[in-house]
Amino acid sequence: DTAVSQTPKYLVTQMGNDKSIKCEQNLGHDTMYWYKQDSKKFLKIMFSYNNKELIINETVPNRFSPKSPDKAHLNLHINSLELGDSAVYFCASSRRDSYNEQFFGPGTRLTVL
Amino acid sequence: AQSVTQLDSHVSVSEGTPVLLRCNYSSSYSPSLFWYVQHPNKGLQLLLKYTSAATLVKGINGFEAEFKKSETSFHLTKPSAHMSDAAEYFCVVSDPSGSSNTGKLIFGQGTTLQVKP
């Protein structure tokens, strides 16, 4: 009955590889987000989608491509992984009219070797 | 631009003593402010939020925060710490994009709360 779920929980990969992280929410929310938490625990938004439409796209390298097949899913694909991509990635969701109250997934710890 | 500054990166208290986690904000208009908690290896959970209603906001697990416009502060308090309160705490301000339906959250740097037995 998890509200916002992410897979995988841990991801270890080599530089240059391409990987994806999946996110699903069963809260009926219209808006979904991806955040990156660096090694100093600083959290920063990367993207947000509202009903499959890109709303926020921060200054993220274009190696990162979010994909929203439907409003319950927002996947993050990363091409040509770099060492600096190592971080914890959090997915979140909210109601369309209440972006202030976001529900977060458990996070995916990505380690690039 | 909106921003928050958490004044302490690490706070250590003894179990049963009060908790104070400090946060100052900067906003060009009336802000919405939040505190989120992150337990080890877990996602973030909303503790409480201020959205221009009562200035003293009560949250879950006995936490509360007071919005003080004159001091641009939104400090988090709890009268008596419990071991289970040990976690990372984030002060957050909203940054609307110009529409009431969209926007983003701006996170502070986080404060690690350690609770000693």
Coordinates of N, CA and C in Angstrom, one line a residue:
Chain A
D1 N 0.8 -1.2 0.0 CA 0.0 0.0 0.0 C 0.9 1.3 0.0
T2 N 2.1 1.1 -0.5 CA 3.0 2.2 -0.5 C 2.5 3.3 -1.4
A3 N 2.5 4.6 -0.9 CA 2.0 5.7 -1.7 C 2.8 6.1 -2.9
V4 N 4.1 6.3 -2.6 CA 5.0 6.6 -3.7 C 6.2 5.6 -3.6
S5 N 6.3 4.9 -4.7 CA 7.3 3.8 -4.7 C 8.4 4.1 -5.8
Q6 N 9.6 3.7 -5.6 CA 10.7 3.8 -6.5 C 11.4 2.5 -6.6
T7 N 11.9 2.2 -7.8 CA 12.7 1.0 -8.1 C 13.8 1.4 -9.0
P8 N 15.0 0.9 -8.8 CA 15.4 0.1 -7.6 C 15.7 1.0 -6.4
K9 N 16.0 0.4 -5.3 CA 16.3 1.2 -4.1 C 17.8 1.5 -4.1
Y10 N 18.6 0.6 -4.7 CA 20.0 0.9 -4.8 C 20.4 0.5 -6.3
L11 N 21.4 1.3 -6.8 CA 21.8 1.1 -8.1 C 23.3 1.5 -8.2
V12 N 24.1 0.5 -8.5 CA 25.5 0.6 -8.6 C 25.9 0.3 -10.1
T13 N 26.6 1.2 -10.7 CA 26.9 1.1 -12.1 C 28.2 1.7 -12.5
Q14 N 28.7 1.5 -13.7 CA 30.0 2.0 -14.2 C 29.7 3.3 -14.9
M15 N 30.7 4.2 -14.9 CA 30.7 5.4 -15.7 C 30.4 5.1 -17.2
G16 N 29.6 5.9 -17.8 CA 29.3 5.8 -19.2 C 28.1 4.9 -19.5
N17 N 27.6 4.2 -18.5 CA 26.4 3.4 -18.7 C 25.1 4.3 -18.7
D18 N 24.1 3.7 -19.2 CA 22.7 4.3 -19.2 C 21.9 3.5 -18.2
K19 N 21.1 4.2 -17.4 CA 20.3 3.6 -16.4 C 19.0 4.3 -16.2
S20 N 18.0 3.6 -15.7 CA 16.7 4.2 -15.5 C 16.2 3.9 -14.0
I21 N 15.5 4.9 -13.5 CA 14.9 4.8 -12.2 C 13.4 5.0 -12.4
K22 N 12.6 4.1 -11.8 CA 11.1 4.2 -12.0 C 10.4 4.7 -10.7
C23 N 9.4 5.4 -11.0 CA 8.6 5.9 -9.9 C 7.1 5.8 -10.2
E24 N 6.4 5.3 -9.2 CA 4.9 5.2 -9.3 C 4.2 5.7 -8.1
Q25 N 3.1 6.4 -8.3 CA 2.3 6.8 -7.1 C 0.9 6.3 -7.3
N26 N 0.3 5.9 -6.2 CA -1.1 5.4 -6.2 C -2.0 6.4 -5.4
L27 N -1.6 7.6 -5.3 CA -2.4 8.6 -4.6 C -3.4 9.4 -5.4
G28 N -3.4 9.1 -6.7 CA -4.3 9.8 -7.6 C -3.8 11.2 -7.9
H29 N -2.6 11.5 -7.6 CA -2.0 12.9 -7.8 C -1.8 13.1 -9.3
D30 N -1.8 14.4 -9.7 CA -1.6 14.8 -11.1 C -0.1 15.2 -11.3
T31 N 0.6 15.6 -10.3 CA 1.9 16.2 -10.4 C 2.9 15.3 -9.8
M32 N 4.0 15.1 -10.5 CA 5.1 14.3 -10.0 C 6.4 15.0 -10.2
Y33 N 7.4 14.7 -9.3 CA 8.7 15.4 -9.3 C 9.9 14.5 -9.1
W34 N 11.0 14.9 -9.6 CA 12.3 14.3 -9.3 C 13.2 15.3 -8.6
Y35 N 13.8 14.8 -7.5 CA 14.7 15.6 -6.7 C 16.1 14.8 -6.7
K36 N 17.2 15.6 -6.5 CA 18.5 15.0 -6.3 C 19.0 15.4 -5.0
Q37 N 19.4 14.5 -4.1 CA 20.0 14.8 -2.9 C 21.5 14.4 -2.9
D38 N 22.4 15.4 -2.8 CA 23.8 15.1 -2.9 C 24.4 14.6 -1.6
S39 N 25.7 14.4 -1.6 CA 26.4 13.8 -0.5 C 26.3 14.6 0.8
K40 N 26.0 15.9 0.6 CA 25.9 16.8 1.8 C 24.4 16.9 2.2
K41 N 23.6 16.0 1.6 CA 22.2 16.0 1.9 C 21.4 17.2 1.4
F42 N 22.0 18.0 0.5 CA 21.2 19.1 0.0 C 20.3 18.6 -1.1
L43 N 19.0 19.0 -1.0 CA 18.0 18.5 -1.9 C 17.6 19.6 -2.9
K44 N 17.6 19.2 -4.2 CA 17.2 20.2 -5.2 C 16.3 19.6 -6.2
I45 N 15.3 20.3 -6.6 CA 14.4 19.8 -7.6 C 15.0 19.7 -9.0
M46 N 14.7 18.7 -9.7 CA 15.2 18.5 -11.1 C 14.1 18.8 -12.1
F47 N 13.0 18.1 -11.9 CA 11.9 18.2 -12.9 C 10.5 18.1 -12.1
S48 N 9.5 18.6 -12.8 CA 8.2 18.3 -12.3 C 7.3 18.1 -13.6
Y49 N 6.4 17.2 -13.5 CA 5.4 16.9 -14.5 C 4.0 17.0 -14.0
N50 N 3.1 17.6 -14.7 CA 1.7 17.8 -14.4 C 0.9 17.1 -15.4
N51 N 0.3 15.9 -15.1 CA -0.5 15.1 -16.0 C 0.3 14.9 -17.3
K52 N 1.5 14.4 -17.2 CA 2.4 14.0 -18.3 C 3.0 15.2 -19.0
E53 N 2.7 16.5 -18.6 CA 3.3 17.6 -19.2 C 4.4 18.2 -18.3
L54 N 5.6 18.4 -19.0 CA 6.7 19.0 -18.2 C 6.4 20.4 -17.8
I55 N 6.6 20.6 -16.4 CA 6.3 21.9 -15.9 C 7.5 22.6 -15.4
I56 N 8.4 21.9 -14.7 CA 9.6 22.5 -14.2 C 10.8 21.7 -14.8
N57 N 11.8 22.4 -15.3 CA 13.0 21.7 -15.8 C 14.1 22.6 -15.3
E58 N 14.7 22.2 -14.2 CA 15.8 23.0 -13.7 C 17.1 22.8 -14.6
T59 N 18.1 23.5 -14.3 CA 19.3 23.4 -15.1 C 20.0 22.0 -14.9
V60 N 19.4 21.0 -15.5 CA 19.8 19.7 -15.4 C 20.5 19.3 -16.7
P61 N 21.6 18.6 -16.8 CA 22.2 18.2 -18.0 C 21.2 17.4 -18.9
N62 N 21.3 17.5 -20.2 CA 20.3 16.8 -21.0 C 20.6 15.3 -21.1
R63 N 21.5 14.8 -20.4 CA 21.7 13.4 -20.2 C 20.6 12.8 -19.3
F64 N 19.9 13.7 -18.6 CA 18.8 13.3 -17.8 C 17.5 13.5 -18.5
S65 N 16.7 12.5 -18.7 CA 15.5 12.6 -19.5 C 14.3 12.0 -18.7
P66 N 13.4 12.8 -18.2 CA 12.3 12.2 -17.5 C 11.3 11.7 -18.6
K67 N 10.5 10.7 -18.2 CA 9.5 10.2 -19.1 C 8.2 9.9 -18.2
S68 N 7.1 10.4 -18.7 CA 5.9 10.1 -17.9 C 4.9 9.5 -18.8
P69 N 4.8 8.1 -18.8 CA 3.8 7.4 -19.6 C 2.4 7.7 -19.3
D70 N 2.1 7.9 -18.0 CA 0.8 8.3 -17.5 C 1.0 9.1 -16.2
K71 N -0.1 9.6 -15.7 CA 0.1 10.6 -14.6 C 0.5 9.9 -13.3
A72 N 0.4 8.5 -13.3 CA 0.8 7.8 -12.1 C 2.3 7.4 -12.1
H73 N 3.0 7.6 -13.2 CA 4.4 7.2 -13.3 C 5.2 8.3 -13.9
L74 N 6.4 8.4 -13.3 CA 7.4 9.4 -13.8 C 8.8 8.7 -13.6
N75 N 9.3 8.3 -14.8 CA 10.6 7.6 -14.8 C 11.7 8.5 -15.1
L76 N 12.9 8.2 -14.6 CA 14.1 9.1 -14.9 C 15.1 8.2 -15.6
H77 N 15.5 8.6 -16.8 CA 16.5 7.9 -17.6 C 17.8 8.8 -17.6
I78 N 18.9 8.2 -17.3 CA 20.2 8.9 -17.3 C 21.1 8.2 -18.3
N79 N 21.6 9.0 -19.3 CA 22.6 8.5 -20.2 C 24.0 8.9 -19.8
S80 N 24.9 8.0 -20.3 CA 26.4 8.3 -20.1 C 26.7 8.8 -18.7
L81 N 26.4 7.9 -17.7 CA 26.5 8.3 -16.3 C 27.9 8.8 -16.0
E82 N 28.0 9.8 -15.1 CA 29.2 10.3 -14.7 C 29.4 10.2 -13.1
L83 N 30.6 10.3 -12.7 CA 30.8 10.1 -11.2 C 29.9 11.1 -10.4
G84 N 29.8 12.3 -10.9 CA 29.0 13.3 -10.2 C 27.5 13.1 -10.1
D85 N 27.1 12.1 -10.9 CA 25.7 11.7 -10.8 C 25.4 10.9 -9.6
S86 N 26.4 10.4 -8.9 CA 26.2 9.7 -7.6 C 25.4 10.5 -6.6
A87 N 24.3 10.0 -6.2 CA 23.4 10.8 -5.3 C 22.2 9.9 -4.9
V88 N 21.4 10.5 -4.1 CA 20.1 9.8 -3.8 C 19.0 10.6 -4.6
Y89 N 18.2 9.9 -5.4 CA 17.2 10.5 -6.2 C 15.8 10.2 -5.6
F90 N 15.1 11.2 -5.3 CA 13.8 11.1 -4.7 C 12.7 11.5 -5.7
C91 N 11.7 10.7 -5.8 CA 10.5 11.0 -6.5 C 9.4 11.5 -5.5
A92 N 8.6 12.4 -6.0 CA 7.5 12.9 -5.1 C 6.3 13.2 -6.0
S93 N 5.1 13.3 -5.3 CA 3.9 13.6 -6.0 C 3.1 14.6 -5.2
S94 N 2.2 15.3 -5.8 CA 1.3 16.2 -5.1 C 0.0 16.3 -6.0
R95 N -1.0 16.8 -5.3 CA -2.2 17.2 -6.1 C -1.9 18.4 -7.0
R96 N -2.6 18.5 -8.1 CA -2.4 19.6 -9.0 C -2.5 21.0 -8.3
D97 N -3.4 21.1 -7.4 CA -3.7 22.4 -6.8 C -3.0 22.6 -5.5
S98 N -2.1 21.7 -5.2 CA -1.4 21.7 -3.9 C 0.0 21.3 -4.0
Y99 N 0.8 22.0 -4.8 CA 2.2 21.6 -5.0 C 3.0 21.7 -3.7
N100 N 2.4 22.5 -2.8 CA 3.1 22.7 -1.5 C 3.2 21.4 -0.7
E101 N 2.2 20.5 -0.8 CA 2.2 19.3 0.0 C 2.6 18.1 -0.8
Q102 N 3.9 17.8 -0.8 CA 4.4 16.7 -1.6 C 4.7 15.5 -0.8
F103 N 4.4 14.3 -1.4 CA 4.6 13.0 -0.8 C 5.8 12.4 -1.5
F104 N 6.8 12.0 -0.7 CA 8.1 11.5 -1.2 C 8.2 10.0 -1.2
G105 N 8.9 9.5 -2.2 CA 9.2 8.1 -2.2 C 10.4 7.8 -1.3
P106 N 10.8 6.6 -1.2 CA 11.9 6.2 -0.3 C 13.3 6.5 -0.8
G107 N 13.4 6.9 -2.1 CA 14.7 7.3 -2.6 C 15.4 6.1 -3.3
T108 N 16.2 6.5 -4.3 CA 17.1 5.5 -5.0 C 18.5 6.0 -4.8
R109 N 19.4 5.2 -4.2 CA 20.8 5.6 -4.0 C 21.6 5.1 -5.3
L110 N 22.0 6.0 -6.1 CA 22.8 5.7 -7.3 C 24.3 5.9 -7.0
T111 N 25.1 4.9 -7.3 CA 26.5 5.0 -7.1 C 27.1 4.7 -8.5
V112 N 27.9 5.7 -8.9 CA 28.6 5.5 -10.2 C 30.1 5.3 -9.9
L113 N 30.6 4.2 -10.4 CA 32.0 3.9 -10.2 C 32.9 4.2 -11.3
Chain B
A1 N 14.1 36.3 -4.9 CA 14.1 34.8 -4.9 C 13.9 34.3 -3.5
Q2 N 13.3 33.2 -3.4 CA 13.0 32.6 -2.1 C 14.2 31.7 -1.7
S3 N 14.5 31.7 -0.4 CA 15.6 30.9 0.1 C 15.3 30.6 1.6
V4 N 15.9 29.6 2.1 CA 15.9 29.3 3.6 C 17.3 29.0 4.0
T5 N 17.6 29.4 5.3 CA 18.9 29.1 5.9 C 18.7 28.4 7.2
Q6 N 19.2 27.2 7.3 CA 19.1 26.5 8.6 C 20.4 26.8 9.3
L7 N 20.3 27.4 10.5 CA 21.4 28.0 11.2 C 22.3 27.0 11.8
D8 N 21.9 25.8 12.0 CA 22.7 24.7 12.6 C 22.7 23.5 11.8
S9 N 23.9 23.0 11.5 CA 24.0 21.8 10.6 C 23.8 20.6 11.5
H10 N 24.1 20.7 12.8 CA 24.0 19.6 13.7 C 23.5 20.1 15.1
V11 N 22.5 19.4 15.7 CA 22.0 19.7 17.0 C 22.0 18.4 17.8
S12 N 22.5 18.5 19.0 CA 22.6 17.3 19.9 C 21.8 17.6 21.2
V13 N 20.9 16.8 21.6 CA 20.1 17.0 22.8 C 20.0 15.7 23.5
S14 N 19.7 15.8 24.8 CA 19.5 14.6 25.6 C 18.0 14.2 25.5
E15 N 17.7 13.0 25.6 CA 16.3 12.5 25.6 C 15.6 13.2 26.8
G16 N 14.4 13.7 26.4 CA 13.6 14.4 27.4 C 13.8 15.9 27.5
T17 N 14.8 16.4 26.9 CA 15.0 17.9 26.9 C 14.4 18.5 25.6
P18 N 14.3 19.8 25.7 CA 13.6 20.5 24.5 C 14.5 20.5 23.3
V19 N 13.8 20.6 22.1 CA 14.5 20.6 20.8 C 14.2 22.0 20.2
L20 N 15.2 22.6 19.6 CA 15.1 23.9 18.9 C 15.9 23.7 17.6
L21 N 15.3 23.8 16.5 CA 16.0 23.8 15.2 C 15.6 25.1 14.5
R22 N 16.7 25.8 14.2 CA 16.4 27.2 13.7 C 16.4 27.3 12.2
C23 N 15.5 28.2 11.7 CA 15.4 28.4 10.3 C 15.0 29.8 10.0
N24 N 15.8 30.5 9.1 CA 15.4 31.8 8.6 C 15.1 31.7 7.2
Y25 N 14.2 32.6 6.7 CA 13.8 32.5 5.3 C 13.9 33.9 4.7
S26 N 14.0 33.8 3.4 CA 14.0 35.1 2.6 C 12.9 34.9 1.5
S27 N 12.0 35.8 1.4 CA 10.9 35.7 0.4 C 10.4 37.1 0.0
S28 N 10.2 37.3 -1.2 CA 9.7 38.6 -1.7 C 8.2 38.8 -1.5
Y29 N 7.6 37.8 -0.9 CA 6.1 38.0 -0.6 C 5.8 37.1 0.5
S30 N 4.5 37.0 0.9 CA 4.1 36.1 2.0 C 4.4 34.7 1.6
P31 N 5.3 34.0 2.4 CA 5.7 32.7 2.0 C 4.8 31.6 2.6
S32 N 4.9 30.4 2.0 CA 4.5 29.2 2.6 C 5.7 28.4 3.1
L33 N 5.7 28.0 4.3 CA 6.9 27.4 4.9 C 6.6 26.0 5.5
F34 N 7.6 25.1 5.5 CA 7.3 23.7 5.8 C 8.6 23.2 6.6
W35 N 8.3 22.2 7.4 CA 9.4 21.4 7.9 C 9.2 19.9 7.5
Y36 N 10.2 19.3 6.9 CA 10.2 17.9 6.5 C 11.2 17.2 7.4
V37 N 10.9 15.9 7.7 CA 11.9 15.1 8.4 C 12.3 13.9 7.5
Q38 N 13.6 13.5 7.6 CA 14.1 12.4 6.9 C 14.8 11.5 7.9
H39 N 14.2 10.3 8.1 CA 14.8 9.3 9.0 C 15.9 8.6 8.1
P40 N 16.9 8.0 8.8 CA 18.0 7.3 8.0 C 17.4 6.4 7.0
N41 N 17.9 6.5 5.8 CA 17.6 5.7 4.6 C 16.1 5.6 4.3
K42 N 15.4 6.7 4.6 CA 14.0 6.8 4.3 C 13.7 8.0 3.5
G43 N 12.5 8.1 3.0 CA 12.1 9.3 2.2 C 11.7 10.4 3.2
L44 N 11.3 11.5 2.7 CA 11.0 12.7 3.5 C 9.5 12.7 3.8
Q45 N 9.2 13.1 5.1 CA 7.9 13.2 5.6 C 7.5 14.6 6.0
L46 N 6.4 15.1 5.7 CA 6.0 16.4 6.1 C 5.6 16.4 7.5
L47 N 6.3 17.3 8.3 CA 6.1 17.5 9.7 C 4.9 18.5 10.0
L48 N 5.1 19.6 9.3 CA 4.1 20.7 9.5 C 4.2 21.7 8.4
K49 N 3.2 22.6 8.2 CA 3.3 23.6 7.2 C 2.6 24.9 7.7
Y50 N 3.1 26.0 7.2 CA 2.5 27.3 7.5 C 2.1 27.9 6.1
T51 N 0.8 28.3 6.1 CA 0.3 28.9 4.8 C -0.5 30.1 5.1
S52 N 0.0 31.0 5.9 CA -0.7 32.3 6.2 C -1.9 32.2 7.0
A53 N -2.1 31.2 7.8 CA -3.2 31.1 8.7 C -2.5 31.4 10.1
A54 N -2.8 30.6 11.1 CA -2.2 30.8 12.4 C -0.7 30.8 12.4
T55 N -0.1 31.7 13.1 CA 1.4 31.8 13.1 C 2.1 30.6 13.9
L56 N 1.3 30.0 14.8 CA 1.9 28.9 15.6 C 1.3 27.6 14.9
V57 N 2.1 26.8 14.4 CA 1.7 25.6 13.6 C 2.0 24.4 14.4
K58 N 1.1 23.5 14.6 CA 1.3 22.3 15.2 C 1.4 21.2 14.2
G59 N 2.4 20.3 14.4 CA 2.6 19.2 13.4 C 2.5 17.8 14.1
I60 N 3.1 16.9 13.4 CA 3.0 15.5 14.0 C 4.1 15.3 15.0
N61 N 3.9 14.2 15.8 CA 4.9 13.8 16.8 C 5.3 14.9 17.8
G62 N 4.4 15.8 18.1 CA 4.6 16.8 19.1 C 5.4 18.0 18.7
F63 N 5.8 18.1 17.4 CA 6.5 19.2 16.9 C 5.6 20.4 16.6
E64 N 6.2 21.6 16.8 CA 5.5 22.8 16.4 C 6.5 23.9 15.9
A65 N 6.0 24.8 15.2 CA 6.8 25.9 14.6 C 6.1 27.2 14.7
E66 N 6.8 28.3 14.9 CA 6.2 29.6 14.9 C 6.7 30.5 13.8
F67 N 5.8 31.0 13.0 CA 6.2 32.0 12.0 C 6.3 33.3 12.6
K68 N 7.5 33.9 12.4 CA 7.7 35.3 13.0 C 8.2 36.2 11.8
K69 N 7.2 37.0 11.3 CA 7.5 37.8 10.1 C 8.6 38.8 10.4
S70 N 8.6 39.4 11.6 CA 9.5 40.5 12.0 C 10.9 39.9 12.0
E71 N 11.1 38.7 12.3 CA 12.4 38.0 12.4 C 12.7 37.2 11.2
T72 N 11.8 37.1 10.3 CA 11.9 36.1 9.1 C 12.4 34.8 9.6
S73 N 11.7 34.3 10.6 CA 12.1 33.0 11.2 C 11.0 32.0 11.2
F74 N 11.3 30.7 11.2 CA 10.3 29.7 11.3 C 11.0 28.5 12.0
H75 N 11.3 28.7 13.3 CA 12.0 27.7 14.1 C 11.1 26.5 14.5
L76 N 11.7 25.4 14.5 CA 11.0 24.1 14.9 C 11.3 23.8 16.3
T77 N 10.3 23.5 17.1 CA 10.5 23.1 18.5 C 9.7 21.9 18.9
K78 N 10.2 21.3 20.0 CA 9.5 20.2 20.6 C 9.9 20.2 22.1
P79 N 8.9 20.1 23.0 CA 9.2 20.2 24.4 C 10.1 19.2 25.0
S80 N 10.0 17.9 24.4 CA 10.7 16.8 25.0 C 11.2 15.9 23.9
A81 N 12.5 15.7 23.7 CA 13.0 14.9 22.7 C 12.8 13.4 23.0
H82 N 12.6 12.7 21.9 CA 12.5 11.2 22.1 C 13.6 10.6 21.2
M83 N 14.1 9.4 21.5 CA 15.1 8.8 20.7 C 14.7 8.7 19.3
S84 N 13.4 8.4 19.0 CA 13.0 8.3 17.6 C 13.0 9.6 16.8
D85 N 13.2 10.7 17.5 CA 13.3 12.0 16.8 C 14.6 12.2 16.0
A86 N 15.6 11.3 16.3 CA 16.9 11.5 15.7 C 16.7 11.3 14.2
A87 N 17.1 12.3 13.4 CA 16.8 12.3 12.0 C 17.4 13.6 11.4
E88 N 17.2 13.8 10.1 CA 17.6 15.0 9.4 C 16.3 15.8 9.2
Y89 N 16.4 17.1 9.5 CA 15.2 18.0 9.4 C 15.5 19.1 8.4
F90 N 14.5 19.3 7.5 CA 14.7 20.3 6.4 C 13.6 21.4 6.6
C91 N 14.1 22.6 6.6 CA 13.2 23.8 6.5 C 13.0 24.1 5.0
V92 N 11.8 24.3 4.6 CA 11.5 24.5 3.2 C 10.6 25.7 2.9
V93 N 10.8 26.4 1.8 CA 9.9 27.5 1.5 C 9.4 27.2 0.1
S94 N 8.2 27.7 -0.2 CA 7.6 27.4 -1.5 C 8.1 28.6 -2.4
D95 N 8.2 28.2 -3.7 CA 8.5 29.2 -4.7 C 7.5 29.1 -5.9
P96 N 6.4 29.8 -5.8 CA 5.4 29.7 -6.8 C 6.0 30.3 -8.1
S97 N 5.5 29.7 -9.2 CA 6.0 30.1 -10.5 C 5.2 31.3 -11.1
G98 N 4.2 31.7 -10.3 CA 3.4 32.8 -10.9 C 1.9 32.3 -10.9
S99 N 1.8 31.0 -10.9 CA 0.4 30.4 -10.9 C 0.2 29.8 -9.6
S100 N -1.0 29.8 -9.1 CA -1.2 29.2 -7.8 C -1.2 27.6 -7.9
N101 N -1.2 27.1 -9.1 CA -1.2 25.7 -9.3 C 0.1 25.1 -9.5
T102 N 1.2 25.9 -9.7 CA 2.5 25.3 -10.0 C 3.5 26.0 -9.1
G103 N 4.7 25.4 -9.1 CA 5.7 25.9 -8.2 C 6.6 24.8 -7.8
K104 N 7.6 25.2 -6.9 CA 8.5 24.2 -6.5 C 8.9 24.5 -5.0
L105 N 9.5 23.6 -4.4 CA 10.0 23.7 -3.0 C 11.5 24.0 -3.0
I106 N 11.9 24.9 -2.2 CA 13.3 25.2 -2.0 C 13.7 24.7 -0.6
F107 N 14.6 23.8 -0.6 CA 15.0 23.2 0.7 C 16.2 23.9 1.3
G108 N 16.2 24.0 2.7 CA 17.4 24.4 3.4 C 18.4 23.3 3.4
Q109 N 19.6 23.5 4.0 CA 20.7 22.6 4.0 C 20.5 21.4 4.9
G110 N 19.5 21.5 5.8 CA 19.3 20.4 6.7 C 20.0 20.5 8.0
T111 N 19.3 20.0 9.0 CA 19.9 20.0 10.4 C 19.8 18.5 10.9
T112 N 20.9 18.0 11.3 CA 20.9 16.6 11.8 C 20.7 16.7 13.3
L113 N 19.6 16.1 13.8 CA 19.3 16.0 15.2 C 19.7 14.7 15.8
Q114 N 20.6 14.8 16.8 CA 21.1 13.7 17.5 C 20.4 13.7 18.9
V115 N 19.9 12.6 19.3 CA 19.3 12.5 20.6 C 20.0 11.5 21.5
K116 N 20.6 11.9 22.6 CA 21.4 11.1 23.4 C 20.6 10.5 24.5
P117 N 20.8 9.3 24.9 CA 20.0 8.6 26.0 C 20.3 9.3 27.3

